Short mmCIF file of C-alpha atoms in Angstrom, two decimals:
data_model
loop_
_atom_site.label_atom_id
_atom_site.label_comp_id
_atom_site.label_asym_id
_atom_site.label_seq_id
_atom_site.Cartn_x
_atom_site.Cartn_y
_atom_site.Cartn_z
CA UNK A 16 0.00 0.00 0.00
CA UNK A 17 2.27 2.35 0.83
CA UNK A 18 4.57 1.95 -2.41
CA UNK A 19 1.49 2.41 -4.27
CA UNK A 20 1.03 5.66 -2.52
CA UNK A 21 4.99 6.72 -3.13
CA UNK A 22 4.14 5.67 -6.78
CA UNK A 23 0.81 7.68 -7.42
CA UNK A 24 2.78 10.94 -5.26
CA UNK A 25 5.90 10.01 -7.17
CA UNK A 26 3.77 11.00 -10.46
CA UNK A 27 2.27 14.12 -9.08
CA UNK A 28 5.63 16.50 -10.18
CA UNK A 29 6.05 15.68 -13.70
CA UNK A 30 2.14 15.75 -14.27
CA UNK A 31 1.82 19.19 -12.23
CA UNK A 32 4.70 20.50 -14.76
CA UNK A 33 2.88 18.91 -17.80
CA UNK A 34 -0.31 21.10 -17.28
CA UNK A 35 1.58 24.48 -16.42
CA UNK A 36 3.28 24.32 -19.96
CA UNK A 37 0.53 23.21 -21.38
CA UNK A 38 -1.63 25.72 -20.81
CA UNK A 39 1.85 28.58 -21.31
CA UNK A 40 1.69 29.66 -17.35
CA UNK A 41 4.77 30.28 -15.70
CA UNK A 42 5.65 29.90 -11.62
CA UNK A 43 4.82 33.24 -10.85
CA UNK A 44 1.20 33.20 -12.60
CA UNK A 45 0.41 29.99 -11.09
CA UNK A 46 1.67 31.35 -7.46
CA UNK A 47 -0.52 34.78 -7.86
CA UNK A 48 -3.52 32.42 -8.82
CA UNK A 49 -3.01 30.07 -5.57
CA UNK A 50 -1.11 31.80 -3.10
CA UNK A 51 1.45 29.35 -2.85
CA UNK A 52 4.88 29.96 -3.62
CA UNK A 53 7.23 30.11 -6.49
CA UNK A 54 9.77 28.00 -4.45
CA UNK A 55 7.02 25.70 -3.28
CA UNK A 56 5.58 25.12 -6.32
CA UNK A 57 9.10 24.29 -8.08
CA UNK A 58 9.70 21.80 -5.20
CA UNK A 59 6.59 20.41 -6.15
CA UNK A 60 7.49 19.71 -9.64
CA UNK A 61 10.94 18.17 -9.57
CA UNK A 62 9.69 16.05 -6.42
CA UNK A 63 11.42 18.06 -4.05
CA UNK A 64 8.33 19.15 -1.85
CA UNK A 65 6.24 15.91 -0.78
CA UNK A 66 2.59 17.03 -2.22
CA UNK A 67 -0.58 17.08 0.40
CA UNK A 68 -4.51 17.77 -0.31
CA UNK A 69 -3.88 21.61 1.01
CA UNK A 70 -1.38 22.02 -1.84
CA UNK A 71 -3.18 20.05 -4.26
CA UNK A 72 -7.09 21.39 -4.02
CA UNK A 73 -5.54 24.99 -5.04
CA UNK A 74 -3.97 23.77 -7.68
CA UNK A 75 -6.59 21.47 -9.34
CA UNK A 76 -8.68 24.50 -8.89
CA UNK A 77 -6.31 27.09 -11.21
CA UNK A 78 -5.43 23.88 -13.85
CA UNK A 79 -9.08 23.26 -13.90
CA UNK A 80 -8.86 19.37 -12.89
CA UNK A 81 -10.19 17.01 -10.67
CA UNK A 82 -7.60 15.96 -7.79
CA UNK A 83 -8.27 11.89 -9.53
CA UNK A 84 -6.89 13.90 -12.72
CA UNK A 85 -3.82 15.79 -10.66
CA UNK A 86 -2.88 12.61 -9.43
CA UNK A 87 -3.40 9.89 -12.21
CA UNK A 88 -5.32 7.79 -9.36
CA UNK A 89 -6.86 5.09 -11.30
CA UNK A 90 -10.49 4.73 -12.02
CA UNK A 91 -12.47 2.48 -9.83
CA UNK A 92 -16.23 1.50 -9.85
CA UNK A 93 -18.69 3.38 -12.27
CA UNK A 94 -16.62 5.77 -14.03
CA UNK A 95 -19.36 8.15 -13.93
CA UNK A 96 -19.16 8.96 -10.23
CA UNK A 97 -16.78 11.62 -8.97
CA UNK A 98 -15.82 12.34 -5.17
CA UNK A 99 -15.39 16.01 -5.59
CA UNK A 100 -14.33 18.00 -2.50
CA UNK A 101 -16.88 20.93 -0.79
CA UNK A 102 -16.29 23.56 0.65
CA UNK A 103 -18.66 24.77 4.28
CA UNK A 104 -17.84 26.85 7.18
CA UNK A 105 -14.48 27.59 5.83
CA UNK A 106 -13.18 23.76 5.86
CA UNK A 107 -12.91 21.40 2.49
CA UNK A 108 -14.58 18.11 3.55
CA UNK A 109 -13.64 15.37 0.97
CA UNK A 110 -15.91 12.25 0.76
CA UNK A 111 -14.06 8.80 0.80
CA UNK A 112 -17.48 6.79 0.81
CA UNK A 113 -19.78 6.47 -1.96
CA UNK A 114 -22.76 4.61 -0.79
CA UNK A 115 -25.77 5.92 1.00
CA UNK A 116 -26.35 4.90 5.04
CA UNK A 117 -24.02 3.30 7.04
CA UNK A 118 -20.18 4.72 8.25
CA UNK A 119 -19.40 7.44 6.33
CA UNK A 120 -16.11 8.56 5.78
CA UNK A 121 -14.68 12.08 5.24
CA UNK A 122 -11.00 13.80 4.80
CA UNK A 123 -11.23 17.79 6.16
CA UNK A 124 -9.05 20.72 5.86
CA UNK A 125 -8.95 23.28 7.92
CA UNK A 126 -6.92 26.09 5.77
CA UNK A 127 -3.96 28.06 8.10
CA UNK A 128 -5.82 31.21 9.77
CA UNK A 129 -9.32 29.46 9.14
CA UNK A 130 -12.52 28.60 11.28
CA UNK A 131 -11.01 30.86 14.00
CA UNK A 132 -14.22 32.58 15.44
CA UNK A 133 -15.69 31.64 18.65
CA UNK A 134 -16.63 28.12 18.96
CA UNK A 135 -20.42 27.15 18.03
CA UNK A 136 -21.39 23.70 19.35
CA UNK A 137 -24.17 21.85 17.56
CA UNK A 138 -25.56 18.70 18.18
CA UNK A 139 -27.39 15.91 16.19
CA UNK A 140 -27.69 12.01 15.65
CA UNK A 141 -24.86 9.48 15.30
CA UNK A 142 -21.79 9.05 16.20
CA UNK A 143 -18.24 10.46 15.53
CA UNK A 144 -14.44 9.37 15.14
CA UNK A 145 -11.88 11.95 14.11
CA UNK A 146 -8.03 11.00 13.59
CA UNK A 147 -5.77 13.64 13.05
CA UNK A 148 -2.85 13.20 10.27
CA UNK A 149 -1.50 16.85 10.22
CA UNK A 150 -1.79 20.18 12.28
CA UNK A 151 -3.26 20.75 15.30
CA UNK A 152 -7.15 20.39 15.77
CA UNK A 153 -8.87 22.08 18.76
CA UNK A 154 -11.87 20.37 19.71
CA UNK A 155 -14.78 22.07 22.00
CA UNK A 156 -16.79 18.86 23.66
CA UNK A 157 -19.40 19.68 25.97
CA UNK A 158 -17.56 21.73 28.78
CA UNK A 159 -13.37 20.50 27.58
CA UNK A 160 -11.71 22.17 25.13
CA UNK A 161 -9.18 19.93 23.80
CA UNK A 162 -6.35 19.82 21.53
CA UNK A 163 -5.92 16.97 19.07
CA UNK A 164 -2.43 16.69 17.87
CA UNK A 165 -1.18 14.09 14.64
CA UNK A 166 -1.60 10.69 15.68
CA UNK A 167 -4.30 11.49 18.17
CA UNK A 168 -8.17 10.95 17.52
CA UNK A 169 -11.27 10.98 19.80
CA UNK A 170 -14.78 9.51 19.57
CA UNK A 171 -17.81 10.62 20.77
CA UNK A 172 -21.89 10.59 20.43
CA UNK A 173 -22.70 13.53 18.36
CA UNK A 174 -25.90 14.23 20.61
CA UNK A 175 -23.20 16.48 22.84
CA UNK A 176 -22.70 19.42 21.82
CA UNK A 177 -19.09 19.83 19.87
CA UNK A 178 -17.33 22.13 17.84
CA UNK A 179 -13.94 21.83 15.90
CA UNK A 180 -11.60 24.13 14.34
CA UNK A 181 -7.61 25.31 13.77
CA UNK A 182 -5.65 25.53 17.18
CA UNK A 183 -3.29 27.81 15.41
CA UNK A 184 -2.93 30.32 12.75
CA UNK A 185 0.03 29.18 11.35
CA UNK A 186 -1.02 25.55 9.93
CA UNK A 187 -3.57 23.97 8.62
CA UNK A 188 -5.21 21.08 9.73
CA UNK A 189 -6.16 17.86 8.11
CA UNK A 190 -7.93 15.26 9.83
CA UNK A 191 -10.19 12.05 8.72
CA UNK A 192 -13.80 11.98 10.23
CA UNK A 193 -15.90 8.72 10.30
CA UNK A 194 -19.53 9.13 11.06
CA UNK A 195 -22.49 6.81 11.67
CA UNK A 196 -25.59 6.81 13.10
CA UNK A 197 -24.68 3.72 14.98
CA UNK A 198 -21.20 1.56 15.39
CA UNK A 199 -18.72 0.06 18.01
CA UNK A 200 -16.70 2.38 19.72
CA UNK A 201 -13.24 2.56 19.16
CA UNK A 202 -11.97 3.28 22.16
CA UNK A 203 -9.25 5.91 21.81
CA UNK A 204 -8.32 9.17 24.09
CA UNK A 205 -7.55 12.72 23.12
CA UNK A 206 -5.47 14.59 24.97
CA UNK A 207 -7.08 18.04 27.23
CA UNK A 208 -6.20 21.46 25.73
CA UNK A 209 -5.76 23.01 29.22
CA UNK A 210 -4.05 21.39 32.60
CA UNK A 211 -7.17 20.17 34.65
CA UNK A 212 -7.54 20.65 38.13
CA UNK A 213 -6.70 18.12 40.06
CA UNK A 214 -9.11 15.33 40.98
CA UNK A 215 -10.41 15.32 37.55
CA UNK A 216 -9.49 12.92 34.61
CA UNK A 217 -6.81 14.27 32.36
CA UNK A 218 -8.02 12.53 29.03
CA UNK A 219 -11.13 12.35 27.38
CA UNK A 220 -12.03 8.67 27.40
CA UNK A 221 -14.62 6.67 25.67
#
């Protein structure tokens, strides 16, 4: 699995090289069109800079591509459906499930500087499991206020009131979300964004 991943990331430089030329747009075009930078986005094309979905969604946008396109991922199933990313609330949810009821699975970004007003906790039906791959993801639960780091996830019944967003201005976030209405628990612990006092528990455990 993962030297299919190397090999499908491996491709992503020459191909994001391929559409600048062919559509005559040099580095510093393409950089005033996504914000990203001239450096950056030559790193990106000889290989040098490791490509991730924050990079990626910008530039799919300005070459006028899908991200499946961008990164020669092979077609699978009915050819005719597309998992296209939305954007809400200032975060790009990506679907990674197709079918209708059951676990659904997303992949969300949280852009660098975004989603940082004042916590608004909702509630509904189901049941939630986040995992965080990059940045750091601050997560309001009922009365903690946590701070999910890389590696860490948490799980919880969406019937309390939560909230998630950036922890910091200076990095995005990217986490994976599975949701259900119903499901085992998984049974993991996410780490409190403030000391507690003592007495109380200092993780957040299913």
């Amino acid at each position: 699995m993962d030297d299919d991943l190397d090999q499908v990331l491996t491709g992503v430089g020459p191909r994001l090289r391929a559409l600048r030329r062919q559509r005559d747009t040099t580095l510093a075009d393409l950089s005033a069109a996504t914000g990203i930078s001239v450096s950056t986005l030559s790193r990106l094309e000889s290989g040098a800079r490791r490509p991730n979905l924050e990079l990626l969604l910008p530039l799919a946008k300005a070459h006028g591509v899908t991200l499946d396109e961008l990164v020669g991922a092979p077609p699978t199933g009915d050819p005719r459906i597309h998992l296209r990313p939305v954007i809400r609330h200032g975060m790009t949810m990506v679907p990674l499930t197709r079918r209708a009821g059951g676990i659904q699975a997303y992949k969300l970004v949280i852009p660098a500087g975004g989603r940082r007003r004042e916590p608004d906790p909702q509630t509904h039906e189901g049941y939630e499991w986040l995992y965080v791959l990059n940045g750091r993801l601050r997560l309001v639960l009922g009365e903690q206020d946590l701070v999910l780091s890389p590696g860490e996830a948490a799980e919880f019944d969406t019937r309390v009131p939560h909230w998630f967003g950036g922890a910091a201005d200076t990095e995005p976030v990217e986490f994976l979300s599975l949701f259900g209405t119903q499901g085992e628990r998984a049974h993991l612990r996410a780490r409190p964004r403030t000391k507690q006092p003592p007495g109380r528990p200092d993780q957040l455990e299913s």
